[in-house]
PDB file of C-alpha atoms in Angstrom:
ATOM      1  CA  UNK A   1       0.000   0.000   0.000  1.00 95.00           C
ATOM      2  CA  UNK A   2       0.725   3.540  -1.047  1.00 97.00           C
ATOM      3  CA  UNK A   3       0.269   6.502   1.191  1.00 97.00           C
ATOM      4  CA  UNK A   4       1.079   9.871  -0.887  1.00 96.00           C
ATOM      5  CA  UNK A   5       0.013  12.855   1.081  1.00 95.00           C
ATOM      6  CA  UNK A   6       0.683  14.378  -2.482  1.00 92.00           C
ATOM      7  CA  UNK A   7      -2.866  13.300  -2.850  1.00 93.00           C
ATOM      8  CA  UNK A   8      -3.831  15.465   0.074  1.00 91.00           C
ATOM      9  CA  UNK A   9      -2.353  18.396  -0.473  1.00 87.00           C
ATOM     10  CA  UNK A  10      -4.845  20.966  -1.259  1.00 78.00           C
ATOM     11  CA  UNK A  11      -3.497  23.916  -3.758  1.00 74.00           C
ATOM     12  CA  UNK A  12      -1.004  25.706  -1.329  1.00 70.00           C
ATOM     13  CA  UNK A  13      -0.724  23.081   1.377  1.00 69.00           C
ATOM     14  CA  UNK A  14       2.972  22.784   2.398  1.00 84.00           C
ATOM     15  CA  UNK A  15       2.266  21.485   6.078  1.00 92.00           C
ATOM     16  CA  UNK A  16       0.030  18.249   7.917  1.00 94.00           C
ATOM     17  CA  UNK A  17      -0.072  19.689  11.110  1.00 91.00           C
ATOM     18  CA  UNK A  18      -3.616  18.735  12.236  1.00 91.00           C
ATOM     19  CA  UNK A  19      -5.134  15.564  13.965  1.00 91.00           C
ATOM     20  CA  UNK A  20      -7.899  15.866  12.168  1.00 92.00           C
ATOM     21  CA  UNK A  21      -5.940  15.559   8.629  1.00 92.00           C
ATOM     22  CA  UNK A  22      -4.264  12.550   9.737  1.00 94.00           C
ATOM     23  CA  UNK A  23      -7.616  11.308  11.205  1.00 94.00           C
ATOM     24  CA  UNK A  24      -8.884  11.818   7.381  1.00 94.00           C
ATOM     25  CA  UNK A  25      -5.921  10.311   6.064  1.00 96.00           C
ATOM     26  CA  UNK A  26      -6.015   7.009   8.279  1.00 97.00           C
ATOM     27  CA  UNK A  27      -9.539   6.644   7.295  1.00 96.00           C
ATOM     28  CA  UNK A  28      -9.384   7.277   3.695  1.00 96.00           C
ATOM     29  CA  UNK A  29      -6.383   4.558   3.316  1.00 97.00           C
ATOM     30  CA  UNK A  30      -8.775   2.150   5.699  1.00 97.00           C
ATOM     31  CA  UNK A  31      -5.405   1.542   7.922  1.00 96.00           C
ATOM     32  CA  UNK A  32      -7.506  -0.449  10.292  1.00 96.00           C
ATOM     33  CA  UNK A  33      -7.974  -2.927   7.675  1.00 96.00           C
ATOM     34  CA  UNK A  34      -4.214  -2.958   6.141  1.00 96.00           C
ATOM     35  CA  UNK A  35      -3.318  -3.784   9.871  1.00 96.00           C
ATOM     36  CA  UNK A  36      -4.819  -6.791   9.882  1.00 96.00           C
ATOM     37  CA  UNK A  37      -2.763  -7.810   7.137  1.00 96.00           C
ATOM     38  CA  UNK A  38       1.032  -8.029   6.416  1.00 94.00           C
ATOM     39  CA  UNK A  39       0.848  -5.783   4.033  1.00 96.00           C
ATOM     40  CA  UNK A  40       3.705  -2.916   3.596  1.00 96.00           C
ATOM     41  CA  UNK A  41       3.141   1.254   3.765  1.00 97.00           C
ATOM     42  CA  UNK A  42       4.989   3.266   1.722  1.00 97.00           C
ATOM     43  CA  UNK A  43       4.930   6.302   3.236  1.00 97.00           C
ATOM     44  CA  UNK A  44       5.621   9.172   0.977  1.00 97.00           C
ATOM     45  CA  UNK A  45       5.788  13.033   1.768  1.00 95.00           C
ATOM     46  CA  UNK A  46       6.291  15.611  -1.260  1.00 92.00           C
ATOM     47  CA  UNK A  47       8.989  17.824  -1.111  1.00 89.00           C
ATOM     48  CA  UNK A  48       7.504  20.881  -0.919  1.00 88.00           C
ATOM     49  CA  UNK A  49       6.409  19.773   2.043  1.00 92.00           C
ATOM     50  CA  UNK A  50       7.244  22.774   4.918  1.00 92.00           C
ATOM     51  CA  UNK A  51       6.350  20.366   7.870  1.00 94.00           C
ATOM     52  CA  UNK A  52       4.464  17.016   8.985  1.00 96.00           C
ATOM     53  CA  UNK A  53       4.085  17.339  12.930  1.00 94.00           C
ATOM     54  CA  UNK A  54       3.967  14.463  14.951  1.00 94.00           C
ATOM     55  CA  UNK A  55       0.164  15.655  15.744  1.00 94.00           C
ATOM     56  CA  UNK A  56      -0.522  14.401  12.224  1.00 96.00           C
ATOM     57  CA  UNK A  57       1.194  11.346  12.552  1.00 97.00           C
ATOM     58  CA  UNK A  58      -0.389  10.137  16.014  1.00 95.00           C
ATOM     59  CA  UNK A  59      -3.571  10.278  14.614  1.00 95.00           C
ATOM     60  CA  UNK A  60      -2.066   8.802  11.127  1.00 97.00           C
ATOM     61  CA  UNK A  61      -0.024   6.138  13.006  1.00 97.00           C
ATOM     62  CA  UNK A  62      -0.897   5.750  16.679  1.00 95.00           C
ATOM     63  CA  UNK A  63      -3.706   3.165  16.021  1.00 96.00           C
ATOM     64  CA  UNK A  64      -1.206   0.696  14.077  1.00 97.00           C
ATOM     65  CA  UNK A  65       1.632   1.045  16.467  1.00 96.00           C
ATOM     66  CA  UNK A  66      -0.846  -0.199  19.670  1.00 94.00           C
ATOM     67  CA  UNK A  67      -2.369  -2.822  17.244  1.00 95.00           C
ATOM     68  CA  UNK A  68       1.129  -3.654  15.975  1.00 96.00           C
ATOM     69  CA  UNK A  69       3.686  -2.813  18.549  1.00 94.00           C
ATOM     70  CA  UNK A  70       6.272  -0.627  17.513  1.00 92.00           C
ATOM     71  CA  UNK A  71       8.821  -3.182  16.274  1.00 94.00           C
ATOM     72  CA  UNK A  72       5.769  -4.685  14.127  1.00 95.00           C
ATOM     73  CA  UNK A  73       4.966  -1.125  12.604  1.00 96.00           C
ATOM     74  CA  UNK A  74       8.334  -0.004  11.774  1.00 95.00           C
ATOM     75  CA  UNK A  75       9.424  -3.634   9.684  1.00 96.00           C
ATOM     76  CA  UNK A  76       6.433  -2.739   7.480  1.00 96.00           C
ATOM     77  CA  UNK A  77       6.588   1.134   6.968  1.00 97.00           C
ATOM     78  CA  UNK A  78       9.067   2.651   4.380  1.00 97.00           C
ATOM     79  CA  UNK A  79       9.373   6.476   4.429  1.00 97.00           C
ATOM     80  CA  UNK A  80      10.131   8.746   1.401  1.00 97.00           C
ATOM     81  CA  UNK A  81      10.064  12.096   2.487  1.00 96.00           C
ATOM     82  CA  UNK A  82      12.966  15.200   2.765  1.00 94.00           C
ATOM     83  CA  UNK A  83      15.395  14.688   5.537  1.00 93.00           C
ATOM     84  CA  UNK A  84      14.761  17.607   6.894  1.00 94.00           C
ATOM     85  CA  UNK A  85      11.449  17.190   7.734  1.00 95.00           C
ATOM     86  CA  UNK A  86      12.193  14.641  10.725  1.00 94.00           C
ATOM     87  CA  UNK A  87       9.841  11.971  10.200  1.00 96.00           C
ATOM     88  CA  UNK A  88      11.370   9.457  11.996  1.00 94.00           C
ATOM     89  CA  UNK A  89      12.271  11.457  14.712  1.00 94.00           C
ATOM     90  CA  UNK A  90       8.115  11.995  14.668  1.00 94.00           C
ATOM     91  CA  UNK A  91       7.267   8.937  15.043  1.00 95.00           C
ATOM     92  CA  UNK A  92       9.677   8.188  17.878  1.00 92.00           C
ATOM     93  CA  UNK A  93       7.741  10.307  19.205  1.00 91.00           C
ATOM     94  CA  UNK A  94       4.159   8.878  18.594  1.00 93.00           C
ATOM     95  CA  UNK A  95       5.956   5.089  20.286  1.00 93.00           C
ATOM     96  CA  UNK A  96       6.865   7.427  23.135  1.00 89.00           C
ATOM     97  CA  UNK A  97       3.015   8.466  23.549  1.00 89.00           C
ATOM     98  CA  UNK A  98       1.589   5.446  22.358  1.00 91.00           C
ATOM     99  CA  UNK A  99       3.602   3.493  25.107  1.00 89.00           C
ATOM    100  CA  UNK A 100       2.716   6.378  27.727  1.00 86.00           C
ATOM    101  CA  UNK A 101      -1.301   6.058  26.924  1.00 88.00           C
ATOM    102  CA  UNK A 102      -0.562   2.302  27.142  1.00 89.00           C
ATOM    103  CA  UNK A 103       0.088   2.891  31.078  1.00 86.00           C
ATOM    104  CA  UNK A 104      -2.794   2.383  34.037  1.00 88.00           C
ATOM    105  CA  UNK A 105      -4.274   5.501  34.085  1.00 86.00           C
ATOM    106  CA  UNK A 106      -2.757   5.736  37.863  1.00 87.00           C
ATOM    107  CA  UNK A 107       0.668   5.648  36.810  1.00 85.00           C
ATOM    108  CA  UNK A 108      -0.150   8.104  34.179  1.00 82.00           C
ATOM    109  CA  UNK A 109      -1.339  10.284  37.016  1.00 82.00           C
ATOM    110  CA  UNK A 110       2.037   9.841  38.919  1.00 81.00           C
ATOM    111  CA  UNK A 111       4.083  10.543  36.107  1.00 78.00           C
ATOM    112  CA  UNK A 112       2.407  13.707  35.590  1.00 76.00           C
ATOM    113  CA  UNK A 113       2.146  14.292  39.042  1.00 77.00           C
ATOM    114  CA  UNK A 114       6.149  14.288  39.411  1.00 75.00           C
ATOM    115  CA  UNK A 115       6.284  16.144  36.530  1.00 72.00           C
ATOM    116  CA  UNK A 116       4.521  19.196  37.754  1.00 71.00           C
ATOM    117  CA  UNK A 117       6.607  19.057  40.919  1.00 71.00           C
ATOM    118  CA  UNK A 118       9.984  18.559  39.040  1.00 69.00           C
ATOM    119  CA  UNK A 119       9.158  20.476  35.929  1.00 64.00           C
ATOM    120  CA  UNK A 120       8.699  18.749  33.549  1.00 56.00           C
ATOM    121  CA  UNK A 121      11.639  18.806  30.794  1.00 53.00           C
ATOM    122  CA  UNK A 122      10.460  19.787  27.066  1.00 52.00           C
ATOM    123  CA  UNK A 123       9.787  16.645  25.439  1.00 61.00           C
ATOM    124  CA  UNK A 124       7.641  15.643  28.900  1.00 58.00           C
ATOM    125  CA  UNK A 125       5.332  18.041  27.841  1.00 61.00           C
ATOM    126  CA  UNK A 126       5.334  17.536  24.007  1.00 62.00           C
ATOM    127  CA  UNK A 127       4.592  13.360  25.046  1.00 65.00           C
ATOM    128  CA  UNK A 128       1.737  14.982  27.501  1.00 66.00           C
ATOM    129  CA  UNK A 129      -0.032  17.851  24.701  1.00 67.00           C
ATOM    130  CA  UNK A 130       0.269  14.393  21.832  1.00 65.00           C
ATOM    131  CA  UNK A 131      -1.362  12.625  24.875  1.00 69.00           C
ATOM    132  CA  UNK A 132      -4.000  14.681  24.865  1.00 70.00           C
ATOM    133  CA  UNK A 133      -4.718  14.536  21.537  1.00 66.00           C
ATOM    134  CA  UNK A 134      -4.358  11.180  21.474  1.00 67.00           C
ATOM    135  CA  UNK A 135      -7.525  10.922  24.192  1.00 69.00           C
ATOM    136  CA  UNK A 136      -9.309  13.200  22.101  1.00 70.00           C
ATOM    137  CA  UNK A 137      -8.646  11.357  18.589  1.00 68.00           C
ATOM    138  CA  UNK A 138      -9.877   7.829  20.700  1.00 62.00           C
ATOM    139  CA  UNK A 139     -13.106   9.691  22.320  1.00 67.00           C
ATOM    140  CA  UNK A 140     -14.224  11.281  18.278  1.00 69.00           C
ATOM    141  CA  UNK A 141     -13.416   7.799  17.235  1.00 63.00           C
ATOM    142  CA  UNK A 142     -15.813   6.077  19.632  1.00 65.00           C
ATOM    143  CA  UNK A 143     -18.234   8.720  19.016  1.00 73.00           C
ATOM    144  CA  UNK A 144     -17.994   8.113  15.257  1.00 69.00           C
ATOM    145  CA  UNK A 145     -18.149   4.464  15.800  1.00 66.00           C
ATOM    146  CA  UNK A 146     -21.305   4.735  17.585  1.00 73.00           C
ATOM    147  CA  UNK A 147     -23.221   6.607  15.254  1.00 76.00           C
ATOM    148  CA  UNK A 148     -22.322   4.337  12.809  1.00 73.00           C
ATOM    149  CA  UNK A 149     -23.848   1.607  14.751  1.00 73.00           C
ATOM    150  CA  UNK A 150     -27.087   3.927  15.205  1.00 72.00           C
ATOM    151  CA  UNK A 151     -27.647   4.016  11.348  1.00 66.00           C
TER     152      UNK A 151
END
């Protein structure tokens, strides 16, 4: 499978910053379904691509890491995208939140708890905001799934 966000690119769109566009994304491709198989992802970004923020690829890629670990994910994903624009880095980033949403919510609590009293250091709070998100992306998805159900 082919994912070219070339074909999502909307006249001046340089940038997938947005939950929502990786929400759209996920769905269109039906990634819940390619999970269940072995098939590959070729991942490819344009070059004039500006930026793809790991926002965009939690709610892209988050689903598939928890249903395929993080080891599974990565031997079927190939990227194609500028250097510069850090994807990998990204989606370290998405296994670091993925495995932190994986957690009891009580030790979730203490972590953040200790944070707050420590300060937390930079990426702390980037892996709590994706977090976030990350709750919110799971909540529209129930709600979605639901009203599906309904019709």
């Amino acid at each position: 499978m082919r994912i070219d966000l070339g074909r999502y690119q909307d006249g001046d769109t340089a940038a997938f910053v947005l939950s929502e566009h990786g929400g759209l994304v996920r769905h269109t491709e039906k990634l819940d379904a390619v999970d269940k198989t072995d098939e590959r992802i070729d991942f490819v970004v344009p070059r004039g691509t500006e930026r793809v923020t790991p926002v965009f690829l939690l709610a892209l890629f988050g689903d598939s890491i928890r249903t395929l670990g993080s080891d599974g994910f990565r031997s079927r994903l190939r990227i194609r995208a500028p250097r510069r624009l850090k994807i990998r880095e990204g989606l370290c980033e998405v296994e670091r939140v993925v495995a932190f949403m994986a957690l009891p919510a009580r030790e979730r609590a203490a972590i953040a708890a200790r944070a707050a009293v420590d300060g937390p250091i930079p990426s702390a709070k980037r892996v709590a905001k994706l977090a976030q998100v990350s709750e919110r992306i799971a909540g529209d998805a129930l709600e979605a799934a639901r009203a599906e159900r309904s019709t």
